[in-house]
PDB file of C-alpha atoms in Angstrom:
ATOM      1  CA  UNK A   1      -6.434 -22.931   4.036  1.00 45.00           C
ATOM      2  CA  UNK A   2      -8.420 -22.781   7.258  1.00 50.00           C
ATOM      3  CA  UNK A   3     -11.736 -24.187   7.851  1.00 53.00           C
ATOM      4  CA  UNK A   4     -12.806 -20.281   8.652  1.00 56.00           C
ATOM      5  CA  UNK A   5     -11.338 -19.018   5.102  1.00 56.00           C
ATOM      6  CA  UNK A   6     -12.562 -22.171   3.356  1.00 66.00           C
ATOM      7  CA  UNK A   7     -16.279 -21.107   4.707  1.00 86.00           C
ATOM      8  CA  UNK A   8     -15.664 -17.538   4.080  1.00 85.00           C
ATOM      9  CA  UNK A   9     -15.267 -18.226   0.354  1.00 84.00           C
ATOM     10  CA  UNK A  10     -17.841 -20.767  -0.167  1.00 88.00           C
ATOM     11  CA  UNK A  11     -20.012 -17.805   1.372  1.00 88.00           C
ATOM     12  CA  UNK A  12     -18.338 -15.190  -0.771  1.00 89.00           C
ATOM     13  CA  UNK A  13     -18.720 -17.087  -4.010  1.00 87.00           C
ATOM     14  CA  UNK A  14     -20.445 -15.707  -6.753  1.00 84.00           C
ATOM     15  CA  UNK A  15     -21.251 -12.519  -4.851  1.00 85.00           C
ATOM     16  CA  UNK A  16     -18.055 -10.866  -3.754  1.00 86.00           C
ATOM     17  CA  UNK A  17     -15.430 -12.793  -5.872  1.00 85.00           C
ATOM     18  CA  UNK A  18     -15.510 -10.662  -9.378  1.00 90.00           C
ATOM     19  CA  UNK A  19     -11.632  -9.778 -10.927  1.00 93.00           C
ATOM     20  CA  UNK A  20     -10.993  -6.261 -12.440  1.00 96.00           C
ATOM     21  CA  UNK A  21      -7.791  -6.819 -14.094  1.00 96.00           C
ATOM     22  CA  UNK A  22      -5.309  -4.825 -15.247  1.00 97.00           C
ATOM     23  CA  UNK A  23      -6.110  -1.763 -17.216  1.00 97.00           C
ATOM     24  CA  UNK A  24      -4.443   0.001 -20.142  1.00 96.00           C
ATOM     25  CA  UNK A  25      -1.814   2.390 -18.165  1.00 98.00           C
ATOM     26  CA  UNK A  26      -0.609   1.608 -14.442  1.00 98.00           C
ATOM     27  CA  UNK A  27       1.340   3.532 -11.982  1.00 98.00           C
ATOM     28  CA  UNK A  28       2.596   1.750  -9.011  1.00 98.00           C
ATOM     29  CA  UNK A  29       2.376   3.492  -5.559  1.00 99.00           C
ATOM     30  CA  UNK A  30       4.410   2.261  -3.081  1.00 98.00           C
ATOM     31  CA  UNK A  31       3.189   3.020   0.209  1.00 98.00           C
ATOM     32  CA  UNK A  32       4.795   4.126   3.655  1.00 98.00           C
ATOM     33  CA  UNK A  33       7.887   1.713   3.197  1.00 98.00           C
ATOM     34  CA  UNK A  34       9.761   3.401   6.092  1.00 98.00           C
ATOM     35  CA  UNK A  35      11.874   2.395   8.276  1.00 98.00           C
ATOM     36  CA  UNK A  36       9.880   2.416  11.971  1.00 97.00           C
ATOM     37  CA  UNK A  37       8.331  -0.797  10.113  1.00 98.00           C
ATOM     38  CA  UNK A  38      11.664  -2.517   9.915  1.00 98.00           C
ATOM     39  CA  UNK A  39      13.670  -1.603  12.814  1.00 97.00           C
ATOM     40  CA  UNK A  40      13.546  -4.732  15.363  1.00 97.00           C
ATOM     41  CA  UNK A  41      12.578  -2.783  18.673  1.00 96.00           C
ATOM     42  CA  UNK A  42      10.753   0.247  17.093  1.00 96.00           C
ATOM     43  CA  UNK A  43       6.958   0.707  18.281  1.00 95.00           C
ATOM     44  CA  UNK A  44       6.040  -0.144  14.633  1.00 96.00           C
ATOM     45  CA  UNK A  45       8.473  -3.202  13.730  1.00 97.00           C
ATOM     46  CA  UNK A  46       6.214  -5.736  12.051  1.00 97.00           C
ATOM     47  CA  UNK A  47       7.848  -8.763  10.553  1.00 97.00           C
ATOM     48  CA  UNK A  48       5.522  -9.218   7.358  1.00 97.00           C
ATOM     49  CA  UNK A  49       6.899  -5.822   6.476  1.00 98.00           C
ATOM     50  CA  UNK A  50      10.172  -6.654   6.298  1.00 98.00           C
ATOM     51  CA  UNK A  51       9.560  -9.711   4.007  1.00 98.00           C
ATOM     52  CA  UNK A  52       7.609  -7.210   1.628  1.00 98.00           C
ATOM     53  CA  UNK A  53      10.274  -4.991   1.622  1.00 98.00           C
ATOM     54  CA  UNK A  54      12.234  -7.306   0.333  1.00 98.00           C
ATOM     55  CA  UNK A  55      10.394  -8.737  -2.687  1.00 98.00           C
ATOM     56  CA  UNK A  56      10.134  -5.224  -3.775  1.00 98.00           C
ATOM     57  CA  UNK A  57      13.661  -4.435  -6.040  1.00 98.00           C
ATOM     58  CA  UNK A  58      12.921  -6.864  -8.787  1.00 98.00           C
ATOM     59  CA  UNK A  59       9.160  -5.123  -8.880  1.00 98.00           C
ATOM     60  CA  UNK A  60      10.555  -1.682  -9.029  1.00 98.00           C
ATOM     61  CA  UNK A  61      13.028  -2.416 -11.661  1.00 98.00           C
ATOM     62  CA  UNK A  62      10.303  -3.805 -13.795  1.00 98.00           C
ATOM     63  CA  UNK A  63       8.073  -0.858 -13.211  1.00 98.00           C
ATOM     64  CA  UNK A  64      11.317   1.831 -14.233  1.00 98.00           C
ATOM     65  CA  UNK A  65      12.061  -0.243 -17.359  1.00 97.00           C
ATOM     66  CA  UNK A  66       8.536  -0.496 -18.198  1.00 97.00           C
ATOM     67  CA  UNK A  67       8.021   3.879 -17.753  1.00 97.00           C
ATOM     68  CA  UNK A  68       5.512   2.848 -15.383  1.00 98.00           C
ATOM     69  CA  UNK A  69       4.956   5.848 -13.147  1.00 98.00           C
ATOM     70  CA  UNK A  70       6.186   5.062  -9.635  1.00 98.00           C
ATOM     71  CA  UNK A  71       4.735   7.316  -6.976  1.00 98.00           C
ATOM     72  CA  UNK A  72       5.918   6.986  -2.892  1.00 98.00           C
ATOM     73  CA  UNK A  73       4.270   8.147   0.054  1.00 98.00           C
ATOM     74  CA  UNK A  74       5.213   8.721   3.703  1.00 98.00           C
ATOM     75  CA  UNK A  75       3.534  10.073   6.634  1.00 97.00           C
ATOM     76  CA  UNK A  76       5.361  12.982   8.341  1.00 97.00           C
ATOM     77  CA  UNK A  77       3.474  15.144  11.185  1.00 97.00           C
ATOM     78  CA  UNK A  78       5.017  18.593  12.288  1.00 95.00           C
ATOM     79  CA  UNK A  79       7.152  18.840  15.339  1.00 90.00           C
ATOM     80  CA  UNK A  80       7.073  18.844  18.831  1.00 91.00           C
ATOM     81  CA  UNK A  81       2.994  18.553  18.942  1.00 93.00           C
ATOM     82  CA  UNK A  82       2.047  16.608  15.353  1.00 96.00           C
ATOM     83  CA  UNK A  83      -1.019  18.603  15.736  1.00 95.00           C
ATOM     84  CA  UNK A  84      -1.721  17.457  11.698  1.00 95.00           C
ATOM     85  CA  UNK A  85      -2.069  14.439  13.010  1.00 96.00           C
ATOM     86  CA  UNK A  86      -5.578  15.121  14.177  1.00 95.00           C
ATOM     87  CA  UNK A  87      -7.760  12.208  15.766  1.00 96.00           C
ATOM     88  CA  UNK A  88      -5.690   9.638  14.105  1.00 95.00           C
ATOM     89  CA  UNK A  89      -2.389  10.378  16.826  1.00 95.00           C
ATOM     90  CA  UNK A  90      -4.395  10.668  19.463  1.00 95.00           C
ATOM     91  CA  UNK A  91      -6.279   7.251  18.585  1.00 96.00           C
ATOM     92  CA  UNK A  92      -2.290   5.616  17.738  1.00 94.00           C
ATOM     93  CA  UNK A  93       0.248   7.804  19.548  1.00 94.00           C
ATOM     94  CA  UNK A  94       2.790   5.569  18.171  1.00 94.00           C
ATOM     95  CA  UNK A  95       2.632   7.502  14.621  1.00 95.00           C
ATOM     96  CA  UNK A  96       3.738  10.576  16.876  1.00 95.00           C
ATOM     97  CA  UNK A  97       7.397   9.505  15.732  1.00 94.00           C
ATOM     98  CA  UNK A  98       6.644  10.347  12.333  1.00 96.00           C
ATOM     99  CA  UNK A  99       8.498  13.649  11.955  1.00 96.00           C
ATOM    100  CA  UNK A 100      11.234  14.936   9.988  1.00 95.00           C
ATOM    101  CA  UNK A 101      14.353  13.927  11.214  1.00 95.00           C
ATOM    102  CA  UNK A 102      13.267  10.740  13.581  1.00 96.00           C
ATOM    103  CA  UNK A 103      15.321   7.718  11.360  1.00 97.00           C
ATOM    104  CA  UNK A 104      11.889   6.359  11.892  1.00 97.00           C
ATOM    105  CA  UNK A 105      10.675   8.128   9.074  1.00 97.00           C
ATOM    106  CA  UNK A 106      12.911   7.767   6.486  1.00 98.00           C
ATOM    107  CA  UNK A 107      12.334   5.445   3.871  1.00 98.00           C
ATOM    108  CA  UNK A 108      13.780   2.051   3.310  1.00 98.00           C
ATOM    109  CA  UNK A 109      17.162   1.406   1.884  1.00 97.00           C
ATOM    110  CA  UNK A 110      15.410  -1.105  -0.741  1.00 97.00           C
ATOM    111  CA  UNK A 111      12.632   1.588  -1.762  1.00 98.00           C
ATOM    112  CA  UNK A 112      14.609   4.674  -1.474  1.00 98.00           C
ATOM    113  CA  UNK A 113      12.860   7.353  -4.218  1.00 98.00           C
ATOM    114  CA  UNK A 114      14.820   8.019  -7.359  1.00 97.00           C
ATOM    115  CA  UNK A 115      14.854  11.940  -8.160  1.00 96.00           C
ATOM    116  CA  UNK A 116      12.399  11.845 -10.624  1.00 96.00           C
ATOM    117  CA  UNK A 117       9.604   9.500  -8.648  1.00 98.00           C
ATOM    118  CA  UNK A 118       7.096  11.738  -6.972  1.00 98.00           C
ATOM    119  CA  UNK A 119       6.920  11.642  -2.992  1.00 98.00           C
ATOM    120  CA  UNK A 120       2.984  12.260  -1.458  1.00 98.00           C
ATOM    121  CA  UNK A 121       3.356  12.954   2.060  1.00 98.00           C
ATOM    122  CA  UNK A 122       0.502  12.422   4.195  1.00 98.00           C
ATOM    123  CA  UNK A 123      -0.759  12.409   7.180  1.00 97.00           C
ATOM    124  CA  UNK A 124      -3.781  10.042   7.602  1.00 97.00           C
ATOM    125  CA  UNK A 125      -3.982   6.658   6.506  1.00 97.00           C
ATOM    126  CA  UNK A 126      -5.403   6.407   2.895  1.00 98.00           C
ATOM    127  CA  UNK A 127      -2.947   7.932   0.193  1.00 98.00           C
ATOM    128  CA  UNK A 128      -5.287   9.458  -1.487  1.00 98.00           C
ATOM    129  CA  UNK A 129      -6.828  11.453   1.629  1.00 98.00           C
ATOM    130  CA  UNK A 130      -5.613  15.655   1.640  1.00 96.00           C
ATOM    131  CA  UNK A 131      -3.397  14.565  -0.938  1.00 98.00           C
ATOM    132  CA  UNK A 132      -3.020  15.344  -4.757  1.00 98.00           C
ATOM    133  CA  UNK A 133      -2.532  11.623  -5.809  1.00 98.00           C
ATOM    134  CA  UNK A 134      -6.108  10.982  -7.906  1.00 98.00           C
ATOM    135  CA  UNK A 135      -5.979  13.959 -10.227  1.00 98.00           C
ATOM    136  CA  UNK A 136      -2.059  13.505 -10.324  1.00 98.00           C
ATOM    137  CA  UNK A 137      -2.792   9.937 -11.706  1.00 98.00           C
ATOM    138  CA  UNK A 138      -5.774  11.372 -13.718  1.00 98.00           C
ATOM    139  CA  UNK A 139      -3.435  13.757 -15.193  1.00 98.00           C
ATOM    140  CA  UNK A 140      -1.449  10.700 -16.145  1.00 98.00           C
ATOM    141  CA  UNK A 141      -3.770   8.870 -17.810  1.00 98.00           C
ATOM    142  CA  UNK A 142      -3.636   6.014 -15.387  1.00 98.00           C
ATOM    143  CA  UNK A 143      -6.348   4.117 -15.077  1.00 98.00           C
ATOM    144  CA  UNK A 144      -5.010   0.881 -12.864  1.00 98.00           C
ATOM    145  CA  UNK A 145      -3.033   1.530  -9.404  1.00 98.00           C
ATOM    146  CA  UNK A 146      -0.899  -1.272  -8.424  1.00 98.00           C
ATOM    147  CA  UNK A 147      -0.231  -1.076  -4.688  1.00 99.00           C
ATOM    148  CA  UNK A 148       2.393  -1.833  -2.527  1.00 98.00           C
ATOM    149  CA  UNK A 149       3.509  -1.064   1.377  1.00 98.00           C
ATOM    150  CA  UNK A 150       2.422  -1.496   4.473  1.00 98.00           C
ATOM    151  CA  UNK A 151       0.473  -1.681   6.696  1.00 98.00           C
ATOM    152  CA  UNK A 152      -1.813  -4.019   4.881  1.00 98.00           C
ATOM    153  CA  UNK A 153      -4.890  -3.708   7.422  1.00 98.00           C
ATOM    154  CA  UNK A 154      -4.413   0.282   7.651  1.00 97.00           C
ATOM    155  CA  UNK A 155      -2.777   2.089   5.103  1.00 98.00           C
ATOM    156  CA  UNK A 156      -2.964  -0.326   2.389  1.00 98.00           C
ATOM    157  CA  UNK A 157      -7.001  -1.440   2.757  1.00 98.00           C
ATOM    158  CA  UNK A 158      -7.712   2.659   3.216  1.00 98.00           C
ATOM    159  CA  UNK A 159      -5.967   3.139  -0.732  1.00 98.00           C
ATOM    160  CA  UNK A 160      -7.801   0.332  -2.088  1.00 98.00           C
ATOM    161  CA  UNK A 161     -11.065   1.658  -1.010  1.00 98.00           C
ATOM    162  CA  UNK A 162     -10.491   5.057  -1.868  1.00 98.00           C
ATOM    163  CA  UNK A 163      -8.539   4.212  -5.113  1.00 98.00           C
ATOM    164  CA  UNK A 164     -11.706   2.092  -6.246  1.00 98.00           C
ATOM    165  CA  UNK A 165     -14.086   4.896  -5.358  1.00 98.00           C
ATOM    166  CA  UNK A 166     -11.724   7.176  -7.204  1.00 98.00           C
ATOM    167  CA  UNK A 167     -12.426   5.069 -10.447  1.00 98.00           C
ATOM    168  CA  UNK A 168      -9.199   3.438 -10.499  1.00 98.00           C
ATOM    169  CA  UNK A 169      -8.662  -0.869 -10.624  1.00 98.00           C
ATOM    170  CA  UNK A 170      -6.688  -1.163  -7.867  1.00 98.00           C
ATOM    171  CA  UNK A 171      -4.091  -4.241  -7.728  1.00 98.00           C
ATOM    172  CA  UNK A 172      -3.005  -5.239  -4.732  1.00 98.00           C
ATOM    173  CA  UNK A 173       0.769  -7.166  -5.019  1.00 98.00           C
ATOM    174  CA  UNK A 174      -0.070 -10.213  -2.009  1.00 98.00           C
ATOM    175  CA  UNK A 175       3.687 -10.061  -1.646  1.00 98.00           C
ATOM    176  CA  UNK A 176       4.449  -6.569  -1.469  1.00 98.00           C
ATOM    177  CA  UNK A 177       2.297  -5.859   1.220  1.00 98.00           C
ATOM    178  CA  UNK A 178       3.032  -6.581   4.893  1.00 98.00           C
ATOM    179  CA  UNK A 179       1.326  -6.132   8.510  1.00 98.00           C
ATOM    180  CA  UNK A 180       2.739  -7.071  11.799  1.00 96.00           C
ATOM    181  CA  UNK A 181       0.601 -10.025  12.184  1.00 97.00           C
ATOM    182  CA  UNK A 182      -0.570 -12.534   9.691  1.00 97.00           C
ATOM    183  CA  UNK A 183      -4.101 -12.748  10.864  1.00 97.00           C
ATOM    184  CA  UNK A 184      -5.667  -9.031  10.175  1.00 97.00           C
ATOM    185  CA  UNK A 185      -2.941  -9.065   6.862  1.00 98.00           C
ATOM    186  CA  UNK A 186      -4.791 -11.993   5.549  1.00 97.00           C
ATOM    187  CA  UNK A 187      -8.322 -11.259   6.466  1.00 96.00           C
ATOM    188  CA  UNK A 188      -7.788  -7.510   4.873  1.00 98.00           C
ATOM    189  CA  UNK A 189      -6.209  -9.151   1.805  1.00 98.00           C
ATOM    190  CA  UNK A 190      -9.485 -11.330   1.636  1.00 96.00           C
ATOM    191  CA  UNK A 191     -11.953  -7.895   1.833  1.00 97.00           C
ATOM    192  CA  UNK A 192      -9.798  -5.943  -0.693  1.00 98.00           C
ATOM    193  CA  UNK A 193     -10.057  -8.780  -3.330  1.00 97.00           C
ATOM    194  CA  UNK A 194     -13.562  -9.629  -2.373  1.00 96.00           C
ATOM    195  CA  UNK A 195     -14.732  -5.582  -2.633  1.00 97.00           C
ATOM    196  CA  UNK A 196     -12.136  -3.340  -3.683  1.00 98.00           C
ATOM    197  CA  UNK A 197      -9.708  -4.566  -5.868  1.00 98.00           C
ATOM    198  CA  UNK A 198      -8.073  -7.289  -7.028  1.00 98.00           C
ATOM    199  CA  UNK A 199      -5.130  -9.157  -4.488  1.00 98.00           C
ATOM    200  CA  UNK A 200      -2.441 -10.639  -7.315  1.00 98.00           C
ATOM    201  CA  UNK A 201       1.004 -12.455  -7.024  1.00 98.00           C
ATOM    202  CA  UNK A 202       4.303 -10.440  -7.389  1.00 98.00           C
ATOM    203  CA  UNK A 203       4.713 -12.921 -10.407  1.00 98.00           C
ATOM    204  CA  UNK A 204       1.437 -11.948 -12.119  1.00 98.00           C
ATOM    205  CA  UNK A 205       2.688  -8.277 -11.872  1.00 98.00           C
ATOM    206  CA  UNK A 206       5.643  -8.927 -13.419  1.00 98.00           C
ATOM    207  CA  UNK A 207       4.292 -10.559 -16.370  1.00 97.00           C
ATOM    208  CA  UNK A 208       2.272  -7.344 -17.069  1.00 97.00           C
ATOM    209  CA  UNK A 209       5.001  -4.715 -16.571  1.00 96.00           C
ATOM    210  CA  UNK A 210       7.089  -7.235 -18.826  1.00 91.00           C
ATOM    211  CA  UNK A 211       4.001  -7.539 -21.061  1.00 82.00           C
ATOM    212  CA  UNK A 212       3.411  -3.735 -21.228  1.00 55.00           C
TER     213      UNK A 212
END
């Protein structure tokens, strides 16, 4: 641990370092695994991605066996103009390649859907925004969101915020989630378990799903 991270949580202790836990019924919501994250040379590629990808069979097979919910999203904009896109294309035109039929967009051959997992698709970065996934989980009786995905500074931090202020205890898996660089993956992993939610091991996970 740096000396920057060591200070952070000496300064964070006792104020911003309370643990949720796990709840009574999860769902786990695996988040814009797609391929323009793992493709060496795409726009997008981002190494910590790809590891997260891969830690993420063994956690979905626990989750199915368990009759956890598992719920996927992707972000798909409409051809030629991605004018649902908004602000948020203009601000990163690289998400322009997000459209149906770009291999970009499809999801990842470790995470690929089964038929009867749900697919959000959305367009901005926090899975719950113009989408149907809190009173789809409300519906469910879930009351703890485990998260998964990428990108942990964008897409991932956005859920746990809004998943928290949608009155769900978010758990975020450490190794499930990926950026392209360590730094802002770390520091966001840091604010999410500080604020939002709580950041756990893959391991920890496990031991619920296998527990539940």
């Amino acid at each position: 641990m740096t000396q920057c991270s060591q200070e952070a949580s000496d300064n964070y202790k006792g104020v911003w370092d309370g643990r949720i836990g796990f709840g009574k019924r999860a769902a786990l919501l695996v988040v814009d695994f797609m391929q323009g994250y793992t493709t060496p040379g795409s726009p997008l590629f981002a190494p910590g991605v790809v590891e997260a990808v891969t830690r993420m069979p063994a956690l979905l097979a626990a989750a199915r066996q368990a009759g956890v919910p598992v719920i996927h999203t992707n972000i798909l904009y409409q051809a030629p103009d991605q004018r649902d896109g908004g602000i948020w294309v203009k601000k990163a035109p690289v998400m322009r390649a997000m459209v149906p039929g770009n291999p970009y967009a499809a999801f990842c051959p470790e995470v690929v859907p089964r038929e009867d997992e749900l697919v959000m698709t959305k367009q901005y970065a926090s899975a719950f925004f113009g989408t149907s996934l809190a009173s789809t989980l409300v519906a469910m009786g879930v009351d703890t969101l485990i998260v998964t995905g990428c990108s942990t500074s964008g897409c991932i931090r956005a859920t746990a915020v809004d998943g928290l202020q949608h009155g769900f205890r978010v758990m975020v898996v450490r190794d499930c989630v990926g950026d392209r660089h360590p730094a802002p993956h770390e520091a966001n992993l840091f604010d999410i378990d500080s604020k939002y939610g709580d950041v756990v091991s893959l391991d920890e996970t496990l031991g619920y799903l296998h527990h539940d």
